[in-house]
Coordinates of C-alpha atoms in Angstrom, one line a residue:
M1 CA 0.0 0.0 0.0
G2 CA 2.8 2.4 1.0
T3 CA 4.7 1.5 -2.2
E4 CA 1.6 2.2 -4.4
H5 CA 1.0 5.5 -2.6
S6 CA 4.7 6.5 -3.2
K7 CA 4.3 5.6 -6.9
N8 CA 1.2 7.7 -7.2
E9 CA 2.9 10.7 -5.5
E10 CA 5.8 10.3 -7.9
R11 CA 3.5 10.3 -10.9
R12 CA 1.7 13.4 -9.7
T13 CA 5.0 15.1 -9.2
M14 CA 6.2 14.3 -12.7
V15 CA 3.0 15.6 -14.2
F16 CA 3.3 18.8 -12.1
L17 CA 6.8 19.3 -13.3
R18 CA 5.8 18.8 -16.9
K19 CA 3.0 21.3 -16.6
G20 CA 5.0 23.9 -14.7
P21 CA 6.8 26.8 -16.2
K22 CA 9.7 25.9 -18.5
L23 CA 13.1 26.4 -17.0
P24 CA 15.5 28.8 -18.8
A25 CA 17.9 26.9 -21.0
W26 CA 20.9 27.5 -18.8
E27 CA 19.1 26.3 -15.6
D28 CA 17.7 23.3 -17.4
A29 CA 21.2 22.3 -18.6
L30 CA 22.8 22.6 -15.2
L31 CA 19.9 20.7 -13.4
A32 CA 20.3 17.9 -16.0
G33 CA 23.9 17.6 -14.9
R34 CA 25.3 18.9 -18.3
E35 CA 28.4 20.9 -18.6
P36 CA 27.9 24.7 -18.9
K37 CA 30.0 24.5 -22.1
S38 CA 27.1 22.7 -23.7
L39 CA 25.3 26.1 -23.8
L40 CA 27.9 27.5 -26.2
K41 CA 27.2 27.8 -29.9
R42 CA 30.1 27.4 -32.2
G43 CA 29.4 29.4 -35.4
L44 CA 31.6 30.2 -38.4
R45 CA 33.0 33.3 -36.8
Y46 CA 32.3 33.2 -33.0
V47 CA 31.8 31.0 -30.1
S48 CA 28.6 32.5 -28.7
L49 CA 26.4 32.4 -25.6
S50 CA 23.0 34.0 -25.4
L51 CA 21.2 34.4 -22.0
I52 CA 18.7 37.0 -23.3
M53 CA 15.4 37.5 -21.4
K54 CA 16.1 34.9 -18.7
G55 CA 14.8 37.0 -15.8
M56 CA 18.3 37.1 -14.2
T57 CA 18.9 39.5 -11.4
S58 CA 22.5 38.3 -11.1
T59 CA 24.9 36.5 -13.4
P60 CA 25.4 32.8 -12.9
D61 CA 28.9 31.9 -11.5
F62 CA 29.6 29.3 -14.2
L63 CA 29.7 32.1 -16.8
W64 CA 33.1 33.4 -15.8
G65 CA 34.7 30.0 -16.5
L66 CA 33.6 29.9 -20.1
H67 CA 36.9 31.5 -21.3
E68 CA 36.4 30.6 -25.0
V69 CA 33.2 32.6 -25.4
Q70 CA 33.6 35.4 -27.9
K71 CA 30.1 36.7 -28.3
L72 CA 28.0 37.1 -25.1
N73 CA 24.4 38.4 -24.9
L74 CA 23.0 39.2 -21.4
S75 CA 20.5 41.7 -22.7
R76 CA 16.9 42.3 -21.4
N77 CA 17.3 40.8 -17.9
Q78 CA 17.2 42.6 -14.6
L79 CA 20.9 42.7 -13.9
V80 CA 22.0 45.3 -11.3
V81 CA 25.7 44.6 -11.3
I82 CA 28.3 43.0 -13.5
P83 CA 31.1 41.5 -11.3
P84 CA 34.8 42.1 -11.8
S85 CA 35.0 38.5 -13.1
L86 CA 33.9 39.9 -16.4
G87 CA 37.6 40.6 -17.1
K88 CA 38.3 36.8 -17.2
L89 CA 36.4 36.6 -20.6
D90 CA 39.3 38.2 -22.4
R91 CA 38.4 36.6 -25.8
L92 CA 35.1 38.6 -26.0
V93 CA 34.6 40.4 -29.3
V94 CA 30.9 41.2 -28.9
L95 CA 29.2 42.0 -25.5
N96 CA 25.5 43.0 -25.2
L97 CA 24.4 44.2 -21.7
G98 CA 21.5 46.3 -23.0
G99 CA 18.1 46.5 -21.3
N100 CA 19.2 45.8 -17.7
C101 CA 19.4 47.9 -14.5
L102 CA 23.1 48.5 -14.4
K103 CA 24.3 51.6 -12.5
C104 CA 28.0 51.1 -13.3
L105 CA 30.4 48.9 -15.2
P106 CA 33.4 47.2 -13.5
K107 CA 36.8 48.7 -14.3
E108 CA 37.9 45.2 -15.3
I109 CA 36.0 45.8 -18.5
G110 CA 39.4 47.3 -19.6
L111 CA 40.8 43.7 -19.7
L112 CA 38.7 42.8 -22.7
R113 CA 41.4 43.8 -25.1
N114 CA 39.7 42.0 -28.1
L115 CA 36.3 43.7 -27.6
K116 CA 35.0 45.3 -30.8
V117 CA 31.3 45.8 -30.1
L118 CA 29.7 46.9 -26.8
F119 CA 26.0 47.6 -26.1
V120 CA 25.1 49.0 -22.7
N121 CA 22.0 50.9 -23.9
M122 CA 18.9 51.1 -21.8
N123 CA 20.5 50.9 -18.3
C124 CA 21.0 53.3 -15.4
L125 CA 24.6 54.4 -16.0
K126 CA 25.6 57.8 -14.7
E127 CA 29.3 57.4 -15.7
V128 CA 31.6 55.2 -17.8
P129 CA 34.8 53.8 -16.4
A130 CA 38.0 55.3 -17.8
E131 CA 39.3 51.8 -18.1
L132 CA 37.0 51.2 -21.1
S133 CA 39.5 53.2 -23.1
L134 CA 41.9 50.3 -22.8
C135 CA 39.7 48.4 -25.2
R136 CA 41.6 49.8 -28.2
K137 CA 39.9 47.5 -30.7
L138 CA 36.4 48.8 -29.9
E139 CA 34.6 49.8 -33.1
V140 CA 30.9 50.1 -32.0
L141 CA 29.7 51.5 -28.7
S142 CA 26.1 52.2 -27.7
L143 CA 25.5 54.0 -24.4
S144 CA 22.0 55.3 -25.3
H145 CA 19.2 55.6 -22.9
N146 CA 21.2 56.1 -19.7
C147 CA 21.9 59.1 -17.4
I148 CA 25.4 60.0 -18.6
S149 CA 26.5 63.6 -18.7
Q150 CA 30.2 63.3 -19.5
L151 CA 32.8 60.9 -20.8
P152 CA 36.4 60.3 -19.5
L153 CA 39.1 62.2 -21.3
S154 CA 40.8 58.8 -21.8
F155 CA 38.2 58.1 -24.5
T156 CA 40.6 59.8 -26.9
D157 CA 42.5 56.5 -27.0
L158 CA 39.5 54.7 -28.7
T159 CA 41.0 55.4 -32.1
S160 CA 39.3 52.4 -33.8
L161 CA 35.8 53.6 -32.8
R162 CA 33.5 54.0 -35.8
K163 CA 30.0 54.1 -34.4
L164 CA 29.0 55.9 -31.2
N165 CA 25.5 56.2 -29.8
L166 CA 25.0 58.6 -26.9
S167 CA 21.4 59.4 -27.5
N168 CA 18.9 59.9 -24.7
N169 CA 21.3 60.9 -22.0
R170 CA 22.1 64.1 -20.2
F171 CA 24.9 65.8 -22.2
V172 CA 24.8 69.6 -22.2
Q173 CA 27.7 69.8 -24.6
I174 CA 29.6 67.3 -26.8
P175 CA 32.4 65.8 -24.8
L176 CA 35.8 67.1 -26.0
C177 CA 37.2 63.6 -26.2
I178 CA 34.8 62.8 -29.1
F179 CA 36.6 65.3 -31.4
A180 CA 39.7 63.1 -31.3
L181 CA 37.9 60.1 -32.7
R182 CA 38.8 60.7 -36.3
N183 CA 37.5 57.3 -37.6
L184 CA 33.9 58.0 -36.4
D185 CA 31.4 57.6 -39.3
F186 CA 28.3 57.5 -37.1
L187 CA 27.5 59.8 -34.1
H188 CA 24.1 59.9 -32.4
L189 CA 23.5 62.6 -29.8
G190 CA 19.8 63.0 -30.1
S191 CA 17.6 63.6 -27.1
N192 CA 20.1 65.2 -24.9
K193 CA 20.4 68.8 -23.6
L194 CA 22.9 70.2 -26.1
E195 CA 22.7 74.0 -26.7
N196 CA 25.4 74.2 -29.3
I197 CA 27.8 72.2 -31.5
A198 CA 31.5 73.2 -31.1
E199 CA 33.5 74.3 -34.1
S200 CA 35.8 71.3 -33.4
I201 CA 33.2 69.1 -35.0
Q202 CA 35.2 69.6 -38.3
Y203 CA 37.9 67.2 -37.0
L204 CA 35.5 64.3 -37.5
V205 CA 36.6 64.1 -41.1
N206 CA 35.0 60.7 -41.8
L207 CA 31.6 61.4 -40.3
Q208 CA 28.7 60.2 -42.5
I209 CA 25.8 60.2 -40.1
F210 CA 25.4 62.9 -37.5
I211 CA 22.2 63.0 -35.4
V212 CA 21.5 65.8 -32.9
E213 CA 17.7 65.8 -33.1
N214 CA 15.6 66.8 -30.1
N215 CA 18.1 69.1 -28.3
N216 CA 18.2 72.8 -27.6
I217 CA 20.7 73.8 -30.4
R218 CA 20.3 77.3 -31.6
S219 CA 22.6 77.3 -34.6
L220 CA 24.7 75.0 -36.7
P221 CA 28.5 75.8 -36.8
R222 CA 30.1 76.9 -40.0
S223 CA 32.8 74.2 -39.6
L224 CA 30.2 71.5 -39.9
C225 CA 29.9 72.4 -43.6
Y226 CA 33.5 71.2 -44.2
I227 CA 32.8 67.6 -43.4
S228 CA 32.4 66.5 -47.0
T229 CA 31.6 62.9 -46.1
L230 CA 28.2 63.8 -44.4
E231 CA 25.3 61.9 -45.9
L232 CA 22.7 62.4 -43.1
L233 CA 22.5 65.4 -40.9
N234 CA 19.5 65.3 -38.5
A235 CA 18.9 68.5 -36.6
D236 CA 15.1 68.1 -36.3
Y237 CA 13.3 69.4 -33.1
N238 CA 15.8 72.1 -32.0
A239 CA 15.8 75.9 -31.7
I240 CA 17.6 76.7 -35.0
Q241 CA 16.7 80.0 -36.6
T242 CA 19.4 80.4 -39.3
L243 CA 21.5 78.1 -41.4
P244 CA 25.2 78.6 -42.2
D245 CA 25.8 80.1 -45.7
D246 CA 28.3 77.3 -46.5
L247 CA 25.8 74.5 -46.0
Y248 CA 25.7 74.0 -49.7
L249 CA 29.3 72.5 -49.5
L250 CA 27.7 69.3 -48.1
R251 CA 27.2 67.8 -51.5
R252 CA 26.5 64.3 -50.2
L253 CA 23.3 65.5 -48.7
R254 CA 20.9 64.5 -51.5
R255 CA 17.5 65.9 -50.3
I256 CA 15.5 67.6 -47.6
A257 CA 14.5 64.5 -45.6
W258 CA 11.3 64.0 -43.7
N259 CA 11.4 60.3 -42.9
P260 CA 13.8 59.7 -39.9
M261 CA 15.3 56.7 -41.8
D262 CA 16.2 58.7 -44.9
K263 CA 19.6 60.2 -45.6
G264 CA 19.7 63.9 -46.3
L265 CA 19.2 67.1 -44.4
H266 CA 16.6 66.9 -41.5
I267 CA 15.7 70.4 -40.4
A268 CA 12.0 70.2 -39.5
H269 CA 10.4 71.5 -36.4
N270 CA 12.8 74.4 -35.9
P271 CA 11.8 78.1 -35.7
L272 CA 13.6 79.0 -38.9
S273 CA 13.5 82.7 -39.7
R274 CA 11.9 83.8 -42.9
P275 CA 12.3 83.2 -45.8
L276 CA 13.9 79.9 -44.8
P277 CA 10.7 77.9 -44.2
E278 CA 9.5 78.6 -47.7
V279 CA 12.9 77.9 -49.2
V280 CA 13.2 74.6 -47.4
E281 CA 9.8 73.6 -48.8
G282 CA 11.3 74.0 -52.3
G283 CA 13.8 71.2 -51.7
L284 CA 17.5 71.0 -51.1
D285 CA 18.7 72.5 -54.5
V286 CA 16.5 75.5 -53.9
L287 CA 17.9 75.9 -50.3
F288 CA 21.6 75.5 -51.5
N289 CA 21.1 78.0 -54.3
Y290 CA 19.6 80.5 -51.8
L291 CA 22.5 80.1 -49.4
R292 CA 25.1 80.3 -52.2
D293 CA 23.5 83.5 -53.5
K294 CA 23.2 85.0 -50.0
K295 CA 26.9 84.4 -49.4
E296 CA 27.9 86.0 -52.7
H297 CA 25.9 89.1 -52.0
N298 CA 27.3 89.5 -48.4

């Protein structure tokens, strides 16, 4: 009788477990007695591990022993802290920490000397560790949707950086260190508190996409007109009243753009002084001809 009762209890337990919520892949693997390495995926380019949307509030300890991982995705969890052990994963090339609750990054992030892509967007960062500048191979960095108001001067050492997203933060001015990043081809500073763009912007000689929408910018600097590589300039939703006469030098701007995804000049939702609103309505060629004539007659 006792044996039969035990068997019935065991059956009910198994049925309950089968009906219960499915365990995240990493928990399931460990409870099954499998090696954590079994979670790694070996692709053509990278050894990767994805723990996206696992409801984690802290990182599992086994993670820091997976030294061969090159691409790590911990995004969209509830992580509050990343421990110093992150520095052990020195083969990392791509690291995604986006969509968590991080208030800081460990200084040991500077040990990731092979890192090329880093996403820390949509967190609670107020500052960025100076040690990040030791990641000299870094090419793509997203710090958007945080609470950052300044960057370390040591960022001038990130000479390989090509794409930088600082949108939706608290910058009042463009950090000086950015003007030393001569290989930047994408710079997003939209939805901050910028009031001006320094003339030093001209040093970003490879810049193709420059976004400063939704700030408090009152004018565009003349030096911006000398970045001949610009294909998209988005200054929508600012306080701009006049445009620099030399804007016509930006010959890679093909049109007045209205769709946020289009290349060209975005200048909508600004208090442009007359006759600029009507001129802009005529298209980019009309605007450039107006500015060229204005310059010749001044």
